[in-house]
Amino acid sequence: MKISIHRSRRAATAVALGAALALTATACGDDGSGAGGDEGADGSGKGKIVFWDNNGGVRTDIWKQVIADFEKANPDIDVEYVGIASTEYQSKVDTAIQGGGLPDVGGITASMAASIAAQDALEPLDGRLAKSPLNGELNQSMVESLKSAGGGDALYSIPTSANNGVLYYRTDLFKAAGLAEPTTWDAFYTAAEKLTNTGKNQFGYTIRGGAGSIAQALDAMYGQSGITSFWNGDRTTVNDPKNVEALEKYAALYKKVTPAADLNNDFTKMVAQWDSGTIGMLNHNLGSYQDHVKAFGTDKFRGIPQPVGASGKRVQVSNPVDGIGMFKSSKNKDAAWKFIEFATSKAENSKFNESAGQVPSNTGAAKDAWIDKAEPTKLAAQALSDGTTTIVQLPYYLPDWGTISKSDNEPNFQKVLLGKLTAKKFLDTLAEQLNTAQAEWKEQKG
């Protein structure tokens, strides 16, 4: 079976697509003319700044509370809030980079940092952080995730939170079946099989076969293999024999202990299916916790960190980290930095993440009382800070990463689930694409 390997789609592709979309807001400090490459200015540290929320609607209310607190503490600075849906945000930014109208500050996640930084649109923040009271107060794994995502040379976003991967499981079903908590991969596979009764439409697990499947598959692979780096020199480890073996075992769950519908399930369908009540386990992130509470209450399920492998250590691929970046074109960078500092301070970061149900980036906020009431968040925060978890950094910095991990390989992963493509062929093809992209990136970088 021949699988085509697409090469070299640059960040400019996203720009070309984004240029077709109209901006919903003008921005950038005083004149709305900011574009990529504009050096901007520090400004007076007073006046107006514009903030683009990369998850508008979902987080609008809590951001408006943070902004109100900031303006009360800084009466000489006004913050204009612009909420943009997460599905539209990157295109809006790409369009503004080309045509002007960038804000002063905006949400910059690990997955988007590289493409925006490559367009010379983000201000490096290492120097400001080094002189800030925040220095030493932020979760180091989140800082490193964002720095790695931007290419490793500079920090372009100050982390606000992590939306960790979680293994949710039905405590009532486990108890009835006499099963141990799935804290290890061996216990996970045992439970997946024992909780399955296809004749009664009962399944041990739901696997993600649709949109977003690759990150979850990589998480399962590295979690089982225990390999702790995505690269061995300039060659990826995705097709290491241990990862191949892990993916073979994981993909074999499909239709054996999972619903057939899983082949096309994105996270929305997968979460809804688990909440219907007949499935034992689900891998998703902290973002779906409240959905499960609505479905089951708090006494019929738990959300725990990913299982540990045979080595006794937990390995997971880079946790989704959100943050706030400063656009280079800002004419009021000092005021913009004050806002970033304030938003990630202990009190405000705690308030934001209690609302979002995510792991705070501020280590002081991660110790606040509300964490104890949201067990999955508490356990995720502990796993990130107590040294028990090794993060394998995904190569978000590669311009081709988005295409390779989605349009190129999500259909191929479905073929693996269906038995039409071997796990080895799938991973060898993925590795060839990644190695090519890495070599081209290093060549461009000089």
CSV table of C-alpha atoms in Angstrom, one decimal:
chain,number,residue,atom,x,y,z
A,1,MET,CA,0.0,0.0,0.0
A,2,LYS,CA,1.5,3.3,-1.1
A,3,ILE,CA,0.9,6.3,1.1
A,4,SER,CA,1.7,9.7,-0.3
A,5,ILE,CA,4.0,12.0,1.7
A,6,HIS,CA,3.2,15.7,1.5
A,7,ARG,CA,6.2,18.0,1.9
A,8,SER,CA,6.8,21.5,3.2
A,9,ARG,CA,3.6,23.5,3.8
A,10,ARG,CA,4.8,26.6,5.4
A,11,ALA,CA,3.2,28.9,7.8
A,12,ALA,CA,2.4,31.1,4.8
A,13,THR,CA,-0.3,28.5,3.9
A,14,ALA,CA,-2.2,29.4,7.0
A,15,VAL,CA,-1.8,33.0,6.2
A,16,ALA,CA,-3.2,32.6,2.7
A,17,LEU,CA,-6.2,30.9,4.1
A,18,GLY,CA,-6.7,33.4,6.9
A,19,ALA,CA,-6.5,36.3,4.5
A,20,ALA,CA,-9.9,35.3,3.1
A,21,LEU,CA,-11.5,36.0,6.5
A,22,ALA,CA,-12.4,39.5,7.6
A,23,LEU,CA,-11.3,40.9,10.9
A,24,THR,CA,-13.9,41.5,13.5
A,25,ALA,CA,-12.0,44.1,15.4
A,26,THR,CA,-9.3,46.7,14.9
A,27,ALA,CA,-6.6,47.0,17.5
A,28,CYS,CA,-3.1,47.7,18.5
A,29,GLY,CA,-2.8,50.4,21.1
A,30,ASP,CA,-3.2,53.8,19.6
A,31,ASP,CA,-3.7,53.5,15.8
A,32,GLY,CA,-4.8,50.0,14.8
A,33,SER,CA,-1.9,49.7,12.3
A,34,GLY,CA,0.0,46.9,13.9
A,35,ALA,CA,1.3,44.2,11.5
A,36,GLY,CA,3.9,41.4,11.6
A,37,GLY,CA,7.5,42.9,11.6
A,38,ASP,CA,6.4,46.2,13.1
A,39,GLU,CA,8.7,46.8,16.1
A,40,GLY,CA,6.2,48.8,18.1
A,41,ALA,CA,7.2,50.7,21.2
A,42,ASP,CA,7.3,50.3,25.0
A,43,GLY,CA,5.0,53.3,25.4
A,44,SER,CA,4.2,55.1,28.6
A,45,GLY,CA,2.8,52.1,30.5
A,46,LYS,CA,-0.6,53.9,30.6
A,47,GLY,CA,-3.5,54.4,28.3
A,48,LYS,CA,-5.3,51.7,26.2
A,49,ILE,CA,-4.4,48.2,25.3
A,50,VAL,CA,-6.4,45.6,23.3
A,51,PHE,CA,-6.6,42.0,24.4
A,52,TRP,CA,-7.8,39.2,22.0
A,53,ASP,CA,-9.2,36.2,23.8
A,54,ASN,CA,-8.5,33.0,21.9
A,55,ASN,CA,-11.5,31.2,23.4
A,56,GLY,CA,-14.1,33.8,23.2
A,57,GLY,CA,-17.6,32.9,24.5
A,58,VAL,CA,-16.3,30.0,26.6
A,59,ARG,CA,-14.0,32.2,28.7
A,60,THR,CA,-15.5,35.6,28.1
A,61,ASP,CA,-17.1,36.0,31.5
A,62,ILE,CA,-14.0,35.1,33.5
A,63,TRP,CA,-11.7,37.3,31.4
A,64,LYS,CA,-14.0,40.2,31.9
A,65,GLN,CA,-13.6,39.7,35.7
A,66,VAL,CA,-9.8,39.6,35.4
A,67,ILE,CA,-9.9,42.7,33.3
A,68,ALA,CA,-12.1,44.5,35.8
A,69,ASP,CA,-9.7,43.6,38.6
A,70,PHE,CA,-6.8,44.8,36.5
A,71,GLU,CA,-8.4,48.1,35.7
A,72,LYS,CA,-9.2,48.7,39.4
A,73,ALA,CA,-5.6,48.0,40.3
A,74,ASN,CA,-4.3,50.0,37.4
A,75,PRO,CA,-6.7,52.9,36.9
A,76,ASP,CA,-4.5,54.6,34.3
A,77,ILE,CA,-4.8,51.6,31.9
A,78,ASP,CA,-7.9,50.6,29.9
A,79,VAL,CA,-8.2,47.1,28.4
A,80,GLU,CA,-10.5,46.5,25.4
A,81,TYR,CA,-11.6,42.9,25.4
A,82,VAL,CA,-12.2,41.1,22.0
A,83,GLY,CA,-13.5,37.6,22.2
A,84,ILE,CA,-12.8,35.4,19.2
A,85,ALA,CA,-13.9,31.8,18.9
A,86,SER,CA,-11.1,29.3,19.2
A,87,THR,CA,-11.8,27.9,15.7
A,88,GLU,CA,-11.3,31.3,14.1
A,89,TYR,CA,-8.6,32.8,16.2
A,90,GLN,CA,-5.5,31.7,14.3
A,91,SER,CA,-6.9,32.9,11.0
A,92,LYS,CA,-7.8,36.3,12.5
A,93,VAL,CA,-4.2,36.7,13.8
A,94,ASP,CA,-2.7,35.6,10.4
A,95,THR,CA,-4.9,38.1,8.6
A,96,ALA,CA,-3.9,40.9,11.0
A,97,ILE,CA,-0.2,40.1,10.6
A,98,GLN,CA,-0.5,40.7,6.9
A,99,GLY,CA,-2.9,43.6,6.9
A,100,GLY,CA,-2.6,45.3,10.2
A,101,GLY,CA,-4.8,45.5,13.2
A,102,LEU,CA,-3.0,43.2,15.7
A,103,PRO,CA,-3.9,43.6,19.3
A,104,ASP,CA,-1.3,44.4,22.1
A,105,VAL,CA,-1.8,41.1,23.8
A,106,GLY,CA,-3.6,37.9,22.9
A,107,GLY,CA,-4.0,34.2,23.7
A,108,ILE,CA,-1.1,32.2,22.4
A,109,THR,CA,-1.2,28.4,22.9
A,110,ALA,CA,1.6,25.9,22.4
A,111,SER,CA,0.0,24.7,19.2
A,112,MET,CA,0.0,28.1,17.6
A,113,ALA,CA,3.2,29.7,19.0
A,114,ALA,CA,5.5,28.6,16.2
A,115,SER,CA,3.5,29.7,13.2
A,116,ILE,CA,2.8,33.2,14.7
A,117,ALA,CA,6.4,33.6,15.9
A,118,ALA,CA,7.7,32.6,12.5
A,119,GLN,CA,5.9,35.6,11.0
A,120,ASP,CA,7.9,37.9,13.3
A,121,ALA,CA,4.8,38.9,15.1
A,122,LEU,CA,5.5,38.0,18.7
A,123,GLU,CA,7.7,39.8,21.3
A,124,PRO,CA,10.2,37.6,23.2
A,125,LEU,CA,9.3,37.7,26.8
A,126,ASP,CA,12.3,36.1,28.5
A,127,GLY,CA,13.9,39.4,29.5
A,128,ARG,CA,10.7,40.8,31.0
A,129,LEU,CA,10.0,37.5,32.9
A,130,ALA,CA,13.5,37.4,34.3
A,131,LYS,CA,13.0,40.8,36.0
A,132,SER,CA,9.4,40.1,37.1
A,133,PRO,CA,8.0,38.9,40.4
A,134,LEU,CA,6.6,36.0,38.3
A,135,ASN,CA,10.1,34.6,37.8
A,136,GLY,CA,10.2,31.3,39.7
A,137,GLU,CA,6.5,31.4,40.4
A,138,LEU,CA,5.4,29.6,37.2
A,139,ASN,CA,5.1,25.9,36.5
A,140,GLN,CA,8.4,25.1,34.8
A,141,SER,CA,7.0,22.3,32.6
A,142,MET,CA,4.4,24.7,31.2
A,143,VAL,CA,7.1,27.3,30.6
A,144,GLU,CA,9.3,24.8,28.8
A,145,SER,CA,6.3,23.5,26.8
A,146,LEU,CA,5.7,27.0,25.4
A,147,LYS,CA,9.3,27.7,24.8
A,148,SER,CA,9.8,24.5,22.9
A,149,ALA,CA,6.6,25.1,20.9
A,150,GLY,CA,8.0,28.4,19.8
A,151,GLY,CA,11.1,26.8,18.4
A,152,GLY,CA,13.2,26.8,21.6
A,153,ASP,CA,15.1,30.1,21.2
A,154,ALA,CA,12.7,32.4,23.1
A,155,LEU,CA,9.6,32.4,25.2
A,156,TYR,CA,6.7,34.0,23.3
A,157,SER,CA,3.9,33.3,25.7
A,158,ILE,CA,3.5,33.3,29.5
A,159,PRO,CA,1.5,30.2,30.5
A,160,THR,CA,-1.9,30.6,32.1
A,161,SER,CA,-3.0,27.0,32.3
A,162,ALA,CA,-2.7,23.4,31.2
A,163,ASN,CA,-5.6,21.3,30.0
A,164,ASN,CA,-4.1,17.9,30.8
A,165,GLY,CA,-5.0,14.6,29.4
A,166,VAL,CA,-7.0,12.6,31.9
A,167,LEU,CA,-8.1,9.0,32.1
A,168,TYR,CA,-11.8,9.1,33.2
A,169,TYR,CA,-13.2,5.8,34.6
A,170,ARG,CA,-16.5,4.7,36.0
A,171,THR,CA,-15.9,3.9,39.7
A,172,ASP,CA,-19.3,2.1,40.0
A,173,LEU,CA,-18.6,-0.2,37.1
A,174,PHE,CA,-15.1,-1.0,38.3
A,175,LYS,CA,-16.4,-1.8,41.8
A,176,ALA,CA,-19.1,-4.1,40.5
A,177,ALA,CA,-16.6,-6.0,38.4
A,178,GLY,CA,-14.0,-6.2,41.2
A,179,LEU,CA,-11.4,-4.3,39.2
A,180,ALA,CA,-8.4,-2.3,40.4
A,181,GLU,CA,-8.1,1.4,39.6
A,182,PRO,CA,-6.5,1.7,36.1
A,183,THR,CA,-3.3,3.5,37.3
A,184,THR,CA,-1.1,1.2,35.1
A,185,TRP,CA,-1.4,0.3,31.5
A,186,ASP,CA,-1.7,-3.4,32.4
A,187,ALA,CA,-4.7,-2.6,34.7
A,188,PHE,CA,-6.2,-0.4,31.9
A,189,TYR,CA,-6.1,-3.3,29.3
A,190,THR,CA,-7.5,-5.8,31.9
A,191,ALA,CA,-10.4,-3.5,32.7
A,192,ALA,CA,-11.1,-2.6,29.0
A,193,GLU,CA,-11.6,-6.3,28.3
A,194,LYS,CA,-13.5,-7.3,31.5
A,195,LEU,CA,-16.0,-4.4,31.2
A,196,THR,CA,-17.0,-5.3,27.7
A,197,ASN,CA,-20.2,-7.1,26.9
A,198,THR,CA,-21.0,-6.3,23.2
A,199,GLY,CA,-24.3,-8.2,23.4
A,200,LYS,CA,-25.5,-5.7,26.0
A,201,ASN,CA,-23.9,-2.8,24.2
A,202,GLN,CA,-21.4,-2.4,27.1
A,203,PHE,CA,-17.8,-1.5,26.3
A,204,GLY,CA,-14.6,-1.1,28.3
A,205,TYR,CA,-13.2,1.9,26.5
A,206,THR,CA,-14.0,4.5,23.8
A,207,ILE,CA,-11.1,5.2,21.4
A,208,ARG,CA,-10.8,8.4,19.4
A,209,GLY,CA,-10.7,7.6,15.7
A,210,GLY,CA,-11.9,10.9,14.2
A,211,ALA,CA,-10.6,14.4,14.4
A,212,GLY,CA,-7.8,14.8,17.0
A,213,SER,CA,-6.9,11.1,17.0
A,214,ILE,CA,-3.2,11.5,16.5
A,215,ALA,CA,-2.3,13.2,19.8
A,216,GLN,CA,-4.3,10.7,21.7
A,217,ALA,CA,-2.6,7.8,19.9
A,218,LEU,CA,0.8,9.3,20.6
A,219,ASP,CA,-0.1,9.7,24.2
A,220,ALA,CA,-0.9,6.0,24.5
A,221,MET,CA,2.2,5.0,22.6
A,222,TYR,CA,4.7,7.0,24.6
A,223,GLY,CA,2.9,6.3,27.8
A,224,GLN,CA,3.4,2.5,27.3
A,225,SER,CA,6.8,2.5,25.7
A,226,GLY,CA,8.3,4.9,28.3
A,227,ILE,CA,10.4,6.7,25.6
A,228,THR,CA,11.0,10.2,26.9
A,229,SER,CA,12.0,12.2,23.9
A,230,PHE,CA,10.3,12.8,20.5
A,231,TRP,CA,13.7,13.0,18.8
A,232,ASN,CA,16.9,11.0,18.9
A,233,GLY,CA,19.2,13.5,17.3
A,234,ASP,CA,17.4,14.6,14.1
A,235,ARG,CA,15.3,11.4,13.8
A,236,THR,CA,12.0,11.0,15.4
A,237,THR,CA,11.3,8.2,17.8
A,238,VAL,CA,7.6,7.7,16.8
A,239,ASN,CA,8.5,4.5,14.9
A,240,ASP,CA,10.8,3.1,17.5
A,241,PRO,CA,10.0,-0.7,17.8
A,242,LYS,CA,8.6,-0.1,21.4
A,243,ASN,CA,6.2,2.6,20.1
A,244,VAL,CA,5.2,0.3,17.2
A,245,GLU,CA,4.4,-2.5,19.7
A,246,ALA,CA,2.4,-0.1,21.9
A,247,LEU,CA,0.3,1.2,19.0
A,248,GLU,CA,-0.4,-2.3,17.8
A,249,LYS,CA,-1.8,-3.1,21.2
A,250,TYR,CA,-3.7,0.1,21.5
A,251,ALA,CA,-5.3,0.0,18.0
A,252,ALA,CA,-6.3,-3.6,18.6
A,253,LEU,CA,-8.9,-2.3,21.1
A,254,TYR,CA,-11.1,-1.0,18.4
A,255,LYS,CA,-14.4,-2.9,18.0
A,256,LYS,CA,-13.0,-5.5,20.4
A,257,VAL,CA,-13.7,-3.5,23.5
A,258,THR,CA,-14.9,-0.2,21.9
A,259,PRO,CA,-18.0,0.8,19.9
A,260,ALA,CA,-17.7,0.6,16.1
A,261,ALA,CA,-18.8,4.3,16.0
A,262,ASP,CA,-15.5,5.3,17.5
A,263,LEU,CA,-13.9,5.2,14.0
A,264,ASN,CA,-15.3,8.7,13.2
A,265,ASN,CA,-15.6,10.1,16.7
A,266,ASP,CA,-14.1,13.5,17.5
A,267,PHE,CA,-14.0,14.6,21.1
A,268,THR,CA,-17.6,15.9,21.2
A,269,LYS,CA,-19.1,12.6,20.0
A,270,MET,CA,-16.7,10.6,22.1
A,271,VAL,CA,-17.5,12.5,25.3
A,272,ALA,CA,-21.2,12.4,24.6
A,273,GLN,CA,-21.0,8.6,24.0
A,274,TRP,CA,-19.2,8.1,27.3
A,275,ASP,CA,-21.7,10.2,29.2
A,276,SER,CA,-24.5,7.9,27.9
A,277,GLY,CA,-23.4,5.5,30.6
A,278,THR,CA,-22.4,2.2,29.1
A,279,ILE,CA,-18.6,2.6,28.7
A,280,GLY,CA,-16.0,2.1,31.3
A,281,MET,CA,-13.1,4.4,30.4
A,282,LEU,CA,-12.4,7.5,28.4
A,283,ASN,CA,-9.3,9.5,27.6
A,284,HIS,CA,-9.9,13.2,27.3
A,285,ASN,CA,-8.7,16.4,29.0
A,286,LEU,CA,-9.9,18.4,32.0
A,287,GLY,CA,-12.2,20.4,29.7
A,288,SER,CA,-14.9,17.7,29.8
A,289,TYR,CA,-15.0,17.2,33.6
A,290,GLN,CA,-18.2,19.3,34.1
A,291,ASP,CA,-20.0,17.3,31.3
A,292,HIS,CA,-19.3,14.1,33.3
A,293,VAL,CA,-20.4,15.7,36.5
A,294,LYS,CA,-23.7,16.5,34.8
A,295,ALA,CA,-24.0,13.0,33.5
A,296,PHE,CA,-23.0,11.0,36.6
A,297,GLY,CA,-22.6,13.3,39.6
A,298,THR,CA,-19.3,13.1,41.4
A,299,ASP,CA,-19.6,9.7,43.0
A,300,LYS,CA,-19.7,7.4,39.9
A,301,PHE,CA,-16.5,8.4,38.1
A,302,ARG,CA,-13.0,9.6,38.7
A,303,GLY,CA,-10.5,11.4,36.5
A,304,ILE,CA,-6.9,10.4,37.1
A,305,PRO,CA,-3.5,11.1,35.4
A,306,GLN,CA,-2.6,8.8,32.5
A,307,PRO,CA,-1.5,5.3,33.5
A,308,VAL,CA,2.2,4.5,34.3
A,309,GLY,CA,4.1,2.1,32.1
A,310,ALA,CA,6.2,-1.0,32.9
A,311,SER,CA,9.0,1.2,34.2
A,312,GLY,CA,6.7,2.6,36.9
A,313,LYS,CA,7.0,6.1,35.5
A,314,ARG,CA,4.4,8.2,33.8
A,315,VAL,CA,5.2,9.5,30.3
A,316,GLN,CA,2.8,11.7,28.4
A,317,VAL,CA,3.0,13.9,25.3
A,318,SER,CA,3.0,17.6,25.8
A,319,ASN,CA,0.1,18.8,27.8
A,320,PRO,CA,-2.0,21.4,26.0
A,321,VAL,CA,-0.7,24.7,27.5
A,322,ASP,CA,-2.5,28.0,27.0
A,323,GLY,CA,-0.9,31.4,27.6
A,324,ILE,CA,-0.8,35.1,26.8
A,325,GLY,CA,1.6,36.6,24.4
A,326,MET,CA,2.6,40.2,23.5
A,327,PHE,CA,2.5,41.3,19.8
A,328,LYS,CA,5.7,42.9,18.6
A,329,SER,CA,3.7,45.7,16.9
A,330,SER,CA,2.2,46.9,20.2
A,331,LYS,CA,2.8,50.6,20.8
A,332,ASN,CA,2.3,50.2,24.6
A,333,LYS,CA,4.3,47.1,25.5
A,334,ASP,CA,4.9,48.2,29.1
A,335,ALA,CA,1.2,48.4,29.8
A,336,ALA,CA,0.7,45.1,27.9
A,337,TRP,CA,3.3,43.4,30.1
A,338,LYS,CA,1.6,44.8,33.3
A,339,PHE,CA,-1.6,43.0,32.1
A,340,ILE,CA,0.2,39.7,31.4
A,341,GLU,CA,1.8,39.9,34.8
A,342,PHE,CA,-1.4,40.6,36.6
A,343,ALA,CA,-3.4,37.9,34.8
A,344,THR,CA,-0.9,35.3,35.7
A,345,SER,CA,-0.4,36.4,39.3
A,346,LYS,CA,-1.5,34.0,42.0
A,347,ALA,CA,-4.9,35.5,42.8
A,348,GLU,CA,-6.0,36.1,39.2
A,349,ASN,CA,-4.6,32.9,37.8
A,350,SER,CA,-6.4,30.9,40.6
A,351,LYS,CA,-9.7,32.7,39.8
A,352,PHE,CA,-9.3,32.1,36.0
A,353,ASN,CA,-8.5,28.4,36.4
A,354,GLU,CA,-11.2,27.7,39.0
A,355,SER,CA,-13.6,28.9,36.4
A,356,ALA,CA,-12.0,27.0,33.5
A,357,GLY,CA,-11.4,23.8,35.4
A,358,GLN,CA,-7.7,23.7,34.3
A,359,VAL,CA,-4.4,23.4,36.0
A,360,PRO,CA,-3.0,26.9,37.1
A,361,SER,CA,0.4,27.9,35.8
A,362,ASN,CA,1.1,29.9,38.9
A,363,THR,CA,2.4,27.4,41.5
A,364,GLY,CA,0.9,29.3,44.3
A,365,ALA,CA,-2.5,29.2,42.7
A,366,ALA,CA,-2.2,25.5,42.2
A,367,LYS,CA,-2.2,25.1,46.0
A,368,ASP,CA,-5.5,27.0,46.6
A,369,ALA,CA,-8.4,25.3,48.3
A,370,TRP,CA,-10.7,25.0,45.2
A,371,ILE,CA,-8.2,22.5,43.7
A,372,ASP,CA,-9.2,20.0,46.4
A,373,LYS,CA,-12.8,20.2,45.2
A,374,ALA,CA,-12.0,19.4,41.6
A,375,GLU,CA,-10.1,16.1,41.9
A,376,PRO,CA,-9.0,15.6,38.3
A,377,THR,CA,-7.5,19.1,38.3
A,378,LYS,CA,-5.8,18.4,41.7
A,379,LEU,CA,-4.3,15.2,40.5
A,380,ALA,CA,-3.2,16.7,37.2
A,381,ALA,CA,-1.5,19.6,39.0
A,382,GLN,CA,0.3,17.2,41.4
A,383,ALA,CA,1.5,15.0,38.5
A,384,LEU,CA,2.9,18.1,36.7
A,385,SER,CA,4.7,19.5,39.8
A,386,ASP,CA,5.9,16.5,41.9
A,387,GLY,CA,8.3,15.0,39.4
A,388,THR,CA,6.3,11.9,38.6
A,389,THR,CA,5.5,12.8,35.0
A,390,THR,CA,7.9,13.2,32.1
A,391,ILE,CA,6.5,15.3,29.2
A,392,VAL,CA,7.5,14.3,25.7
A,393,GLN,CA,7.4,17.7,23.8
A,394,LEU,CA,5.5,17.5,20.5
A,395,PRO,CA,7.2,19.4,17.6
A,396,TYR,CA,4.6,22.2,17.5
A,397,TYR,CA,7.4,24.4,16.1
A,398,LEU,CA,7.4,22.6,12.8
A,399,PRO,CA,5.5,24.6,10.2
A,400,ASP,CA,4.2,21.3,8.8
A,401,TRP,CA,3.1,19.8,12.1
A,402,GLY,CA,-0.5,20.7,11.8
A,403,THR,CA,-0.9,19.2,8.4
A,404,ILE,CA,1.1,16.1,9.2
A,405,SER,CA,-0.8,15.4,12.4
A,406,LYS,CA,-4.2,16.0,10.9
A,407,SER,CA,-5.0,15.8,7.2
A,408,ASP,CA,-2.0,13.6,6.4
A,409,ASN,CA,-2.4,11.0,9.1
A,410,GLU,CA,-5.8,11.0,10.7
A,411,PRO,CA,-7.2,9.0,7.7
A,412,ASN,CA,-4.3,6.7,7.9
A,413,PHE,CA,-4.9,6.0,11.6
A,414,GLN,CA,-8.4,5.0,10.7
A,415,LYS,CA,-6.9,2.5,8.3
A,416,VAL,CA,-4.9,1.1,11.2
A,417,LEU,CA,-8.0,0.7,13.3
A,418,LEU,CA,-9.7,-1.1,10.4
A,419,GLY,CA,-6.8,-3.4,9.9
A,420,LYS,CA,-6.1,-2.0,6.4
A,421,LEU,CA,-2.7,-0.6,7.4
A,422,THR,CA,-0.1,-1.9,9.8
A,423,ALA,CA,0.9,0.1,12.8
A,424,LYS,CA,4.5,-0.2,11.6
A,425,LYS,CA,3.7,1.2,8.1
A,426,PHE,CA,1.7,4.0,9.6
A,427,LEU,CA,4.5,5.0,12.0
A,428,ASP,CA,7.2,4.6,9.4
A,429,THR,CA,5.3,7.0,7.1
A,430,LEU,CA,4.7,9.4,9.9
A,431,ALA,CA,8.4,9.3,10.8
A,432,GLU,CA,9.5,10.0,7.2
A,433,GLN,CA,7.2,13.0,7.1
A,434,LEU,CA,8.5,14.3,10.5
A,435,ASN,CA,12.2,13.7,9.7
A,436,THR,CA,11.8,15.6,6.4
A,437,ALA,CA,10.0,18.5,8.1
A,438,GLN,CA,12.6,18.6,10.8
A,439,ALA,CA,15.5,18.8,8.3
A,440,GLU,CA,13.8,21.6,6.4
A,441,TRP,CA,13.1,23.5,9.5
A,442,LYS,CA,16.7,23.3,10.6
A,443,GLU,CA,17.9,24.3,7.2
A,444,GLN,CA,15.7,27.3,7.2
A,445,LYS,CA,16.7,28.2,10.7
A,446,GLY,CA,20.3,28.2,9.5
